[in-house]
Short mmCIF file of C-alpha atoms in Angstrom, two decimals:
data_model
loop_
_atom_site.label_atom_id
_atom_site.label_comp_id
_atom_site.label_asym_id
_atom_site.label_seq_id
_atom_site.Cartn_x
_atom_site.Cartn_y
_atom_site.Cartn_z
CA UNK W 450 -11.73 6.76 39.77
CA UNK W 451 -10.08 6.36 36.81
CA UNK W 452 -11.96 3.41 34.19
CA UNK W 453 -10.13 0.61 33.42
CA UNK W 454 -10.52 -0.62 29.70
CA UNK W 455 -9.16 -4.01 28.52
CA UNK W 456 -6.03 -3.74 25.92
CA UNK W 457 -7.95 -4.86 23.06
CA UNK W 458 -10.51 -2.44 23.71
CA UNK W 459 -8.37 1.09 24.39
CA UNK W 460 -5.53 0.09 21.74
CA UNK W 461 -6.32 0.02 18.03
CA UNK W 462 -3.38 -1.40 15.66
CA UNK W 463 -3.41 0.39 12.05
CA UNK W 464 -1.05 -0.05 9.38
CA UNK W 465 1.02 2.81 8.59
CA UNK W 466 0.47 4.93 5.82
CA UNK W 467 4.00 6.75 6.63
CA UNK W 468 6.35 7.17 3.79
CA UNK W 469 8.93 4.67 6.16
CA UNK W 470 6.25 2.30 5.86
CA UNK W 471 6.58 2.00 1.57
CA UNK W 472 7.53 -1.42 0.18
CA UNK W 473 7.45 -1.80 -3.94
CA UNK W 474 6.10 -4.66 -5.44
CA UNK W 475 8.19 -5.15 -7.92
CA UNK W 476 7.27 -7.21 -11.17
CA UNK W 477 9.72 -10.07 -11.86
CA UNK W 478 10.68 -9.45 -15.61
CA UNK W 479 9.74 -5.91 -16.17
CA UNK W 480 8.27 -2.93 -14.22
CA UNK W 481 4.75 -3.57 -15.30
CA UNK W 482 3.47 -5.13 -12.26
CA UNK W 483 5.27 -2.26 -9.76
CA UNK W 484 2.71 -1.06 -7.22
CA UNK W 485 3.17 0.53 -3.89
CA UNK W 486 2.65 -1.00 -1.10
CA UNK W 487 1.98 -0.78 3.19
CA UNK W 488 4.32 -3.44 5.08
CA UNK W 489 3.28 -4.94 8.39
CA UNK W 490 4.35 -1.77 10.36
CA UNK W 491 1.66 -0.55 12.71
CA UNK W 492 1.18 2.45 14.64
CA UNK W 493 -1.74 3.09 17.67
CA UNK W 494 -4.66 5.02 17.97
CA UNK W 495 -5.61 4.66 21.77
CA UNK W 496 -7.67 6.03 24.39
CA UNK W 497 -5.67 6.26 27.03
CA UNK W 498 -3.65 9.27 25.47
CA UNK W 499 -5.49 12.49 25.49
CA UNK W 500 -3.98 13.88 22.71
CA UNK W 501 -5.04 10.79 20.95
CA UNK W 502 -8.21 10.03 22.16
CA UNK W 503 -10.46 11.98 19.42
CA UNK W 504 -8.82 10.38 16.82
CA UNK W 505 -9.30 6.70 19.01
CA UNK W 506 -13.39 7.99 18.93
CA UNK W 507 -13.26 8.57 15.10
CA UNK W 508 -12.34 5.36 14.26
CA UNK W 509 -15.31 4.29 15.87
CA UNK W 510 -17.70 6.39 14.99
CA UNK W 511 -17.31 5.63 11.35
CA UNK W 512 -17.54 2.38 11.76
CA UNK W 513 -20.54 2.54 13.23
CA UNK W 514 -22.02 4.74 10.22
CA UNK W 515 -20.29 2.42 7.83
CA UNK W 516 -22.40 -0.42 9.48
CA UNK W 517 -25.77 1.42 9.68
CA UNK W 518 -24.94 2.31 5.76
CA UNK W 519 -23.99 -1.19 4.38
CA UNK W 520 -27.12 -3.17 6.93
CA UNK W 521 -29.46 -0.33 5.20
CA UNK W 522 -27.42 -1.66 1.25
CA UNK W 523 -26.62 1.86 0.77
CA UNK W 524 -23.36 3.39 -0.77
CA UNK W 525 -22.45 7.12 0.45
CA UNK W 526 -19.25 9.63 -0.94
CA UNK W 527 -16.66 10.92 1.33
CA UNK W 528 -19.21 14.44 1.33
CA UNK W 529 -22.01 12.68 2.22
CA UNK W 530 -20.10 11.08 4.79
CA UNK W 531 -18.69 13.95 6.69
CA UNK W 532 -22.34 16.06 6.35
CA UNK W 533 -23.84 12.68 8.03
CA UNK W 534 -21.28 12.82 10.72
CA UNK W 535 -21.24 16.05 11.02
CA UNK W 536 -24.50 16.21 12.26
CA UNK W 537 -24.72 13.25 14.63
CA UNK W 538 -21.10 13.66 16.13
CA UNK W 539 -20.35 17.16 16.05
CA UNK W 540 -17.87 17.21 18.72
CA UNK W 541 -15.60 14.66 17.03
CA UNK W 542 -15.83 16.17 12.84
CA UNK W 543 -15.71 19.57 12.03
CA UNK W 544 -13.48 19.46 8.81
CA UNK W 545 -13.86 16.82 5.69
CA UNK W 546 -10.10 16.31 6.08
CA UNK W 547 -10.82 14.39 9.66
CA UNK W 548 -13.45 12.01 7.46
CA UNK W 549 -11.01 11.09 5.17
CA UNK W 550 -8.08 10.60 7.54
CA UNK W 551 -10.49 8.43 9.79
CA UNK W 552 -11.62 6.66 6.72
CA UNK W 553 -7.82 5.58 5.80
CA UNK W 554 -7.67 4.48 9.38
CA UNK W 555 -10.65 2.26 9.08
CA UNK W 556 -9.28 0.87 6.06
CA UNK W 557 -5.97 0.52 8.08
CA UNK W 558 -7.53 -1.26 10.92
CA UNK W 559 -9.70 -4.00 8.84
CA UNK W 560 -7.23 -4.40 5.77
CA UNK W 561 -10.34 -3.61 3.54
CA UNK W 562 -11.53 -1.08 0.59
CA UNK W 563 -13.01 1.72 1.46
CA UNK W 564 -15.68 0.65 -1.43
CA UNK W 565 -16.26 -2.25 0.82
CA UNK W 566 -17.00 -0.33 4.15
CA UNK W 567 -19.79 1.38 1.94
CA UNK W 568 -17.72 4.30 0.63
CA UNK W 569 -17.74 5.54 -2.92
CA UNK W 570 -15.49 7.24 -4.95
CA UNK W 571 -16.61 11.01 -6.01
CA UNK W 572 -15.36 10.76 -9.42
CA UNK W 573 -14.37 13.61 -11.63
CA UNK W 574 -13.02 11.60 -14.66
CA UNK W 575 -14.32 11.77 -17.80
CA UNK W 576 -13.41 9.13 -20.70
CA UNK W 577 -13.83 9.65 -24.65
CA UNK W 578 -13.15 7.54 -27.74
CA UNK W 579 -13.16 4.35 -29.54
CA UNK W 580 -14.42 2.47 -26.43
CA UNK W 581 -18.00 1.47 -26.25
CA UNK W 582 -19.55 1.10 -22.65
CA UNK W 583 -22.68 -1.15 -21.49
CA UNK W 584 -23.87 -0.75 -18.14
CA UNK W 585 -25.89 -3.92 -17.01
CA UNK W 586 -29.51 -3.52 -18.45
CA UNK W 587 -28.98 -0.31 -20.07
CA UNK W 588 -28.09 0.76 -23.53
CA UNK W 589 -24.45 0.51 -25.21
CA UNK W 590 -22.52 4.13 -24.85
CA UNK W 591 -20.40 5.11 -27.63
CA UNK W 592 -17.70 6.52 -26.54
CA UNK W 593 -16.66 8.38 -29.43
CA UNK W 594 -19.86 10.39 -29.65
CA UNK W 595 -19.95 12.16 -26.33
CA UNK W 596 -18.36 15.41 -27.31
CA UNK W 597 -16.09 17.09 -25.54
CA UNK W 598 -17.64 16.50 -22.69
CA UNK W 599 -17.17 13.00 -22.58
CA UNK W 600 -18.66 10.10 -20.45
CA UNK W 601 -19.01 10.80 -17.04
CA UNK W 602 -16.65 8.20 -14.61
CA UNK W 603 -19.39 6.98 -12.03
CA UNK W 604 -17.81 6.71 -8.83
CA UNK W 605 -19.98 3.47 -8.19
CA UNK W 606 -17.18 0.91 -8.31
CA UNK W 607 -19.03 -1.82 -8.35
CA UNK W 608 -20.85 -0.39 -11.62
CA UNK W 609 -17.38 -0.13 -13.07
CA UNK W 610 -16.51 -3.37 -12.33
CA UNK W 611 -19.81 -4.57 -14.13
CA UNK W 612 -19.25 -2.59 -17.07
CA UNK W 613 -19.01 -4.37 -20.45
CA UNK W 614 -16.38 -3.06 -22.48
CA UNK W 615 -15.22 -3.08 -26.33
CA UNK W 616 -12.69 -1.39 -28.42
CA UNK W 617 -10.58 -0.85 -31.61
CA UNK W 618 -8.08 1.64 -30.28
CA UNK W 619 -4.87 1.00 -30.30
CA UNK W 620 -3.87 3.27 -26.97
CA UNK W 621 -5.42 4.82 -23.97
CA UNK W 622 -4.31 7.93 -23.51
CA UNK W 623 -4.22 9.73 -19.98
CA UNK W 624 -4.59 13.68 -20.10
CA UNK W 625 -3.47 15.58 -17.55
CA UNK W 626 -6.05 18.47 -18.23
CA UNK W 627 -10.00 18.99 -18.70
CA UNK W 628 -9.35 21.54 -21.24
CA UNK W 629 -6.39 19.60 -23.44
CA UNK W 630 -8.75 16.79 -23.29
CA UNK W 631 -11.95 18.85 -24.49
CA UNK W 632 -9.78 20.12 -27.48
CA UNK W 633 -8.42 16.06 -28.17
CA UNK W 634 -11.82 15.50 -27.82
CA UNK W 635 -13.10 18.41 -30.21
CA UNK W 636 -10.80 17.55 -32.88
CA UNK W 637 -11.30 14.01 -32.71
CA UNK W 638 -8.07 12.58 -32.32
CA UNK W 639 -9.60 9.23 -31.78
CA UNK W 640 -10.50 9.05 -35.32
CA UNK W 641 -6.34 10.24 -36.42
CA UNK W 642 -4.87 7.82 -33.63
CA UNK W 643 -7.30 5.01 -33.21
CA UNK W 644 -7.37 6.08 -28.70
CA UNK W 645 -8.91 6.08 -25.99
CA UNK W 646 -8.67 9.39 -24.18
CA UNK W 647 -9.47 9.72 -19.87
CA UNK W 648 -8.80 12.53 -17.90
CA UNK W 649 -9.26 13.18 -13.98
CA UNK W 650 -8.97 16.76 -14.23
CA UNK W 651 -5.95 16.72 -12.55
CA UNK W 652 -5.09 14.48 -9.67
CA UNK W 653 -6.68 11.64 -10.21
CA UNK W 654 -9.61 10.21 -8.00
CA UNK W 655 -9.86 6.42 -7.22
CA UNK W 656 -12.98 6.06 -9.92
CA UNK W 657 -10.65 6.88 -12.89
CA UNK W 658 -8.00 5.07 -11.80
CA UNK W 659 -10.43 2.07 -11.52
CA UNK W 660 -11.49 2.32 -14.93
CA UNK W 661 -8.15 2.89 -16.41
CA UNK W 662 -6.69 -0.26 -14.65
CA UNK W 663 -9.99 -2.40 -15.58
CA UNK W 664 -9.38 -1.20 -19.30
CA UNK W 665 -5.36 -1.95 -18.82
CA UNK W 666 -6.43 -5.88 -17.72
CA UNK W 667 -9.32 -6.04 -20.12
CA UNK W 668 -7.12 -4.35 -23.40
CA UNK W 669 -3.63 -5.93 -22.21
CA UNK W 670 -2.30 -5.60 -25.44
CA UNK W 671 -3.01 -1.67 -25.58
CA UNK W 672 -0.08 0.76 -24.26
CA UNK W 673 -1.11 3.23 -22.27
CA UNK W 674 0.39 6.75 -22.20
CA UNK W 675 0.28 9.93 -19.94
CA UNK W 676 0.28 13.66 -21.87
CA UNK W 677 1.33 15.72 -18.18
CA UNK W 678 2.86 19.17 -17.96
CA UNK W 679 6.38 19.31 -17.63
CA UNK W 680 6.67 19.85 -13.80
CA UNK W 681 7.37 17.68 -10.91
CA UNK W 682 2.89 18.06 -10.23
CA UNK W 683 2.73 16.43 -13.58
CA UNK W 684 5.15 13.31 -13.05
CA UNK W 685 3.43 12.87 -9.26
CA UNK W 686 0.26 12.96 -11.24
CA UNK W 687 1.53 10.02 -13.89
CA UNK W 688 3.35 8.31 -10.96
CA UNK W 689 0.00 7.89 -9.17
CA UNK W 690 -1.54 6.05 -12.02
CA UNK W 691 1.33 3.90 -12.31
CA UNK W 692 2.20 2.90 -9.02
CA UNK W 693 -0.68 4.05 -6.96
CA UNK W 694 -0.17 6.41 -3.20
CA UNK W 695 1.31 6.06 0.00
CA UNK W 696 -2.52 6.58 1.43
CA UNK W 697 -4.29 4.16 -0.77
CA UNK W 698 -0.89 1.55 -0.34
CA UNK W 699 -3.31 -1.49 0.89
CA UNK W 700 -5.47 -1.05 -1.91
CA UNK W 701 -3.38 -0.08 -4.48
CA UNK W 702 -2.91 -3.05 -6.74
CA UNK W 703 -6.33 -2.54 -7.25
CA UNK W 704 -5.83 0.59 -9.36
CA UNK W 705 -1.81 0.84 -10.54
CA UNK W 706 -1.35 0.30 -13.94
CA UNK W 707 1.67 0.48 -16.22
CA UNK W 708 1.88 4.03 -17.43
CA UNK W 709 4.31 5.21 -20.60
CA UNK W 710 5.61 9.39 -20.53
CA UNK W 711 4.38 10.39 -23.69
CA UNK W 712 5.25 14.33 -22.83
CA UNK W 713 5.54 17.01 -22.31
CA UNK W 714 9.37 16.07 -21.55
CA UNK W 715 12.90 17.79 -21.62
CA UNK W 716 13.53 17.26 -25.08
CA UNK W 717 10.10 19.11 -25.88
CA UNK W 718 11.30 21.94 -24.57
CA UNK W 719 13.01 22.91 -28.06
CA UNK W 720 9.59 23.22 -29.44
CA UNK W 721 8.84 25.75 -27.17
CA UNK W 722 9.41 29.64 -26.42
CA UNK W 723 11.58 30.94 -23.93
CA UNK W 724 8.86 32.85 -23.14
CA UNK W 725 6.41 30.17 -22.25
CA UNK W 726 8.56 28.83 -19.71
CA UNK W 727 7.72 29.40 -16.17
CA UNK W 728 9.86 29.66 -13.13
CA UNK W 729 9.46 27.00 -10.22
CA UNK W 730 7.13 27.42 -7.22
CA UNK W 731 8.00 26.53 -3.62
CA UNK W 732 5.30 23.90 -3.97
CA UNK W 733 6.96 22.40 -7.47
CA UNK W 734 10.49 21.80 -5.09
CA UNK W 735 8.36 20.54 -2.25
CA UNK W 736 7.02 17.74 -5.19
CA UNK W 737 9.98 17.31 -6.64
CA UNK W 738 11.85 16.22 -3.36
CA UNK W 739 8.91 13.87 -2.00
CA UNK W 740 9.72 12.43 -5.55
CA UNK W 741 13.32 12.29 -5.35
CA UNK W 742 12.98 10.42 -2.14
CA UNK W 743 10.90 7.66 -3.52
CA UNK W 744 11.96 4.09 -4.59
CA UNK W 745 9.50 3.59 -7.30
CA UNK W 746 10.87 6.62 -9.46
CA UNK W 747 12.35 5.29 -12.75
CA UNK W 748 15.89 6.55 -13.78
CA UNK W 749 14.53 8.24 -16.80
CA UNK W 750 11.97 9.64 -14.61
CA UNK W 751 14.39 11.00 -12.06
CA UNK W 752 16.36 12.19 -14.65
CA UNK W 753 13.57 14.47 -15.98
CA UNK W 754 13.05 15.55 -12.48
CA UNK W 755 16.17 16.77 -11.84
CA UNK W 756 16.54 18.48 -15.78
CA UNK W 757 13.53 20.50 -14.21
CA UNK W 758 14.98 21.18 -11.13
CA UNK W 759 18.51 22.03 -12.41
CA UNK W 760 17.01 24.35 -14.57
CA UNK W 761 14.36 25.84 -11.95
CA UNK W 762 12.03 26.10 -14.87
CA UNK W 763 8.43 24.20 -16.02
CA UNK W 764 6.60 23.98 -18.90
CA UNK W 765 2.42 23.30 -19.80
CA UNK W 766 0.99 21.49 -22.53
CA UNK W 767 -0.90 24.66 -23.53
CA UNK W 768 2.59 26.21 -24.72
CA UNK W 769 2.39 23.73 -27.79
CA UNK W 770 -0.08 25.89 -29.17
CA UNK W 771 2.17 28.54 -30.28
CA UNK W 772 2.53 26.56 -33.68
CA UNK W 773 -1.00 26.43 -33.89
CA UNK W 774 -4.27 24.86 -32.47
CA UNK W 775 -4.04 21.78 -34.54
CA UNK W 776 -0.76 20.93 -33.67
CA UNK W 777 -1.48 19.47 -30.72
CA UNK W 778 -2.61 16.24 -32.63
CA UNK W 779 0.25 16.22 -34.68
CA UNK W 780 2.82 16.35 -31.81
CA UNK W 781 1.23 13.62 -30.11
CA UNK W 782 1.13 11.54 -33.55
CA UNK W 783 4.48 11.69 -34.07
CA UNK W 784 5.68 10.73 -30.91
CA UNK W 785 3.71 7.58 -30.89
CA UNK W 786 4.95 6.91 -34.25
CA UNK W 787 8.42 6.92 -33.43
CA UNK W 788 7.66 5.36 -30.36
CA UNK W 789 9.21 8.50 -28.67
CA UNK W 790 8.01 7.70 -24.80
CA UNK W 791 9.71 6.34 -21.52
#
C-alpha cells in the first residue's frame, strides 16, 4: 500500500536559480548598485516523482549535516562536505557536483547563506599591496610585503568580515591571472600606482569576492578595476564581480561590487601582433551567447563582445609582453592616467 505523506512534507518549494528567473537590481542614479537577483519564482523538489525523489532526499540529508555541524559550532568546505556525506549517505552522493547543487537548493529553500548553514568558502584568492590587514587578536599584515605570493584569502567569512582594514591606495585592482598578478606583484606596481592588487586565479570563489566588496564599502572612494583577457571567459569573469551569478542570485548583494574594464579591450588590440591572436573556441561562443542573452550586460560591454565575436578572434594579457617584461606596468599606468576604462 502505497504511503501517504502530507503536502508540506513530500513538496519542497525552492527558488529558481533558472536564467528565466533573473531580475536586476538596478541602482537609481547610476549602475553602481546593479546586482543580480532570484524573483519569487519557485520550482519543486518532491517525493512523489521518482525521477525526483533523490534529489527530494538530498535536500534533506544536508540539512541534517548542516545541523549536526552548526549544534557541534563547526564550519566545513564544500570538500569536506561531500567526503562527510559521502560516507554516511552513499546511495544519495557520489559526485561533488550533487553537494553543491543540493547546497544551492538548501539555500533556495531557507532564503539563507550558505556561510550561515555552516558552509565555507574554499578560497583561492590571493590579495597584495598597500592594504594592511588585522585579524582579531593577531598581528597587523602588510600587505605590500608578501611577495608574489601574496596574502592568502581565508575562506572563513566571518574572519573576513572581522578583519580590520587600512590603506593609501588609490585603486584595487582585480587580475584575472595568478601569474600576471605574481609579476604586478614582483615588480611592485603598488609602489608606481599607489593599488591594491586581488586575484582569484581565475573564476572567482565567493571568499574573494567577499573581500573585494568589504574593501569596495570600506574604501568607497577607491575605483576599482578588472585587467581580464580579451575573450568572452574574461568579461563573464569581470561580470561576476560586478553583478554577482545566476546560482548565488539570493545572496548576491552580498558580494557584487562596481567593477571598471581596465583591459585588455578592442582598442588594445593595436598593441598587439597578429600573431598573438588566437582563434575562438566552441566554449568562447557558448560564453559569449549566455552573455549576449543577459540584461545586466552594459552597451560598451556588449559592444566588446560582439568586436570579439565578429572578428572570431581573442587575445591574453601575456601578449603585452612582446614590448617587453616591464611594460606591463606601464600599459596599465597609462590607462589609469587617462582614465582610459569603461
Amino acid at each position: 500500500m502505497l504511503r501517504r505523506y502530507p503536502p508540506s512534507f513530500r513538496d519542497l518549494l525552492l527558488i529558481n536559480r533558472k536564467s528565466s528567473n533573473r531580475r536586476v537590481s538596478q541602482g537609481l542614479l547610476t549602475d553602481d548598485d546593479t546586482w543580480i537577483f532570484l524573483s519569487r519564482s519557485f520550482c519543486k523538489r518532491t517525493l512523489m516523482r521518482a525521477n525526483a525523489a533523490k534529489a527530494f532526499i538530498r535536500v534533506w540529508k544536508v540539512m541534517e549535516m548542516c545541523f549536526k555541524i552548526l549544534s557541534q559550532e563547526k564550519r566545513v568546505t564544500q570538500r569536506e562536505l561531500f567526503y562527510k556525506l559521502l560516507c554516511v549517505s552513499p546511495d544519495c552522493f557520489s559526485s561533488q557536483l550533487q553537494v553543491n547543487r543540493t547546497i544551492q537548493d538548501v539555500v533556495g529553500l531557507l532564503r539563507c547563506s550558505r556561510y550561515s548553514l555552516g558552509i565555507m568558502a574554499s578560497s583561492r584568492g590571493i590579495v597584495a599591496g598597500r592594504l594592511l590587514l588585522q585579524e582579531p587578536d593577531k598581528e597587523v599584515v602588510d600587505c605590500s610585503e608578501c611577495g608574489s605570493s601574496g596574502y592568502a584569502i581565508s575562506g572563513d567569512l566571518d574572519l573576513l568580515d572581522r578583519l580590520v582594514m587600512k590603506t593609501d591606495a588609490r585603486y584595487i585592482i582585480i587580475v584575472e591571472k595568478h601569474a600576471i598578478f605574481q609579476r604586478l606583484a614582483e615588480d611592485r606596481l603598488f609602489n608606481h600606482i599607489p593599488s591594491i592588487l586581488i586575484t582569484a586565479k581565475g573564476y572567482p570563489d565567493i571568499a574573494t569576492r567577499f573581500l573585494l566588496h568589504r574593501m569596495s564599502r570600506t574604501f568607497p572612494e577607491l575605483p576599482i578595476m578588472a585587467l581580464v583577457d580579451w575573450n568572452p571567459a574574461g568579461l563573464a569573469i569581470l561580470c561576476t564581480f560586478k553583478f554577482g551569478s545566476i546560482g548565488m542570485g539570493l545572496e548576491a548583494y552580498r558580494y557584487a561590487c562596481n567593477v571598471k574594464w581596465l583591459g585588455l579591450r578592442g582598442d588594445d588590440l593595436q598593441l598587439l601582433p597578429e600573431e598573438s591572436l588566437v582563434s575562438l573556441k566552441p566554449r568562447d561562443l557558448q560564453i559569449a551567447k549566455s552573455l549576449m542573452s543577459s540584461e545586466t550586460l552594459q552597451e560598451k560591454h556588449r559592444e566588446e563582445l560582439a568586436l570579439m565575436v565578429q572578428s572570431g578572434k581573442r587575445a591574453e594579457i601575456e601578449a603585452l609582453y612582446f614590448h617587453g617584461y616591464d611594460y606591463l606596468g606601464k600599459y596599465i599606468a597609462k590607462k589609469i592616467v587617462q582614465a582610459n576604462y569603461i
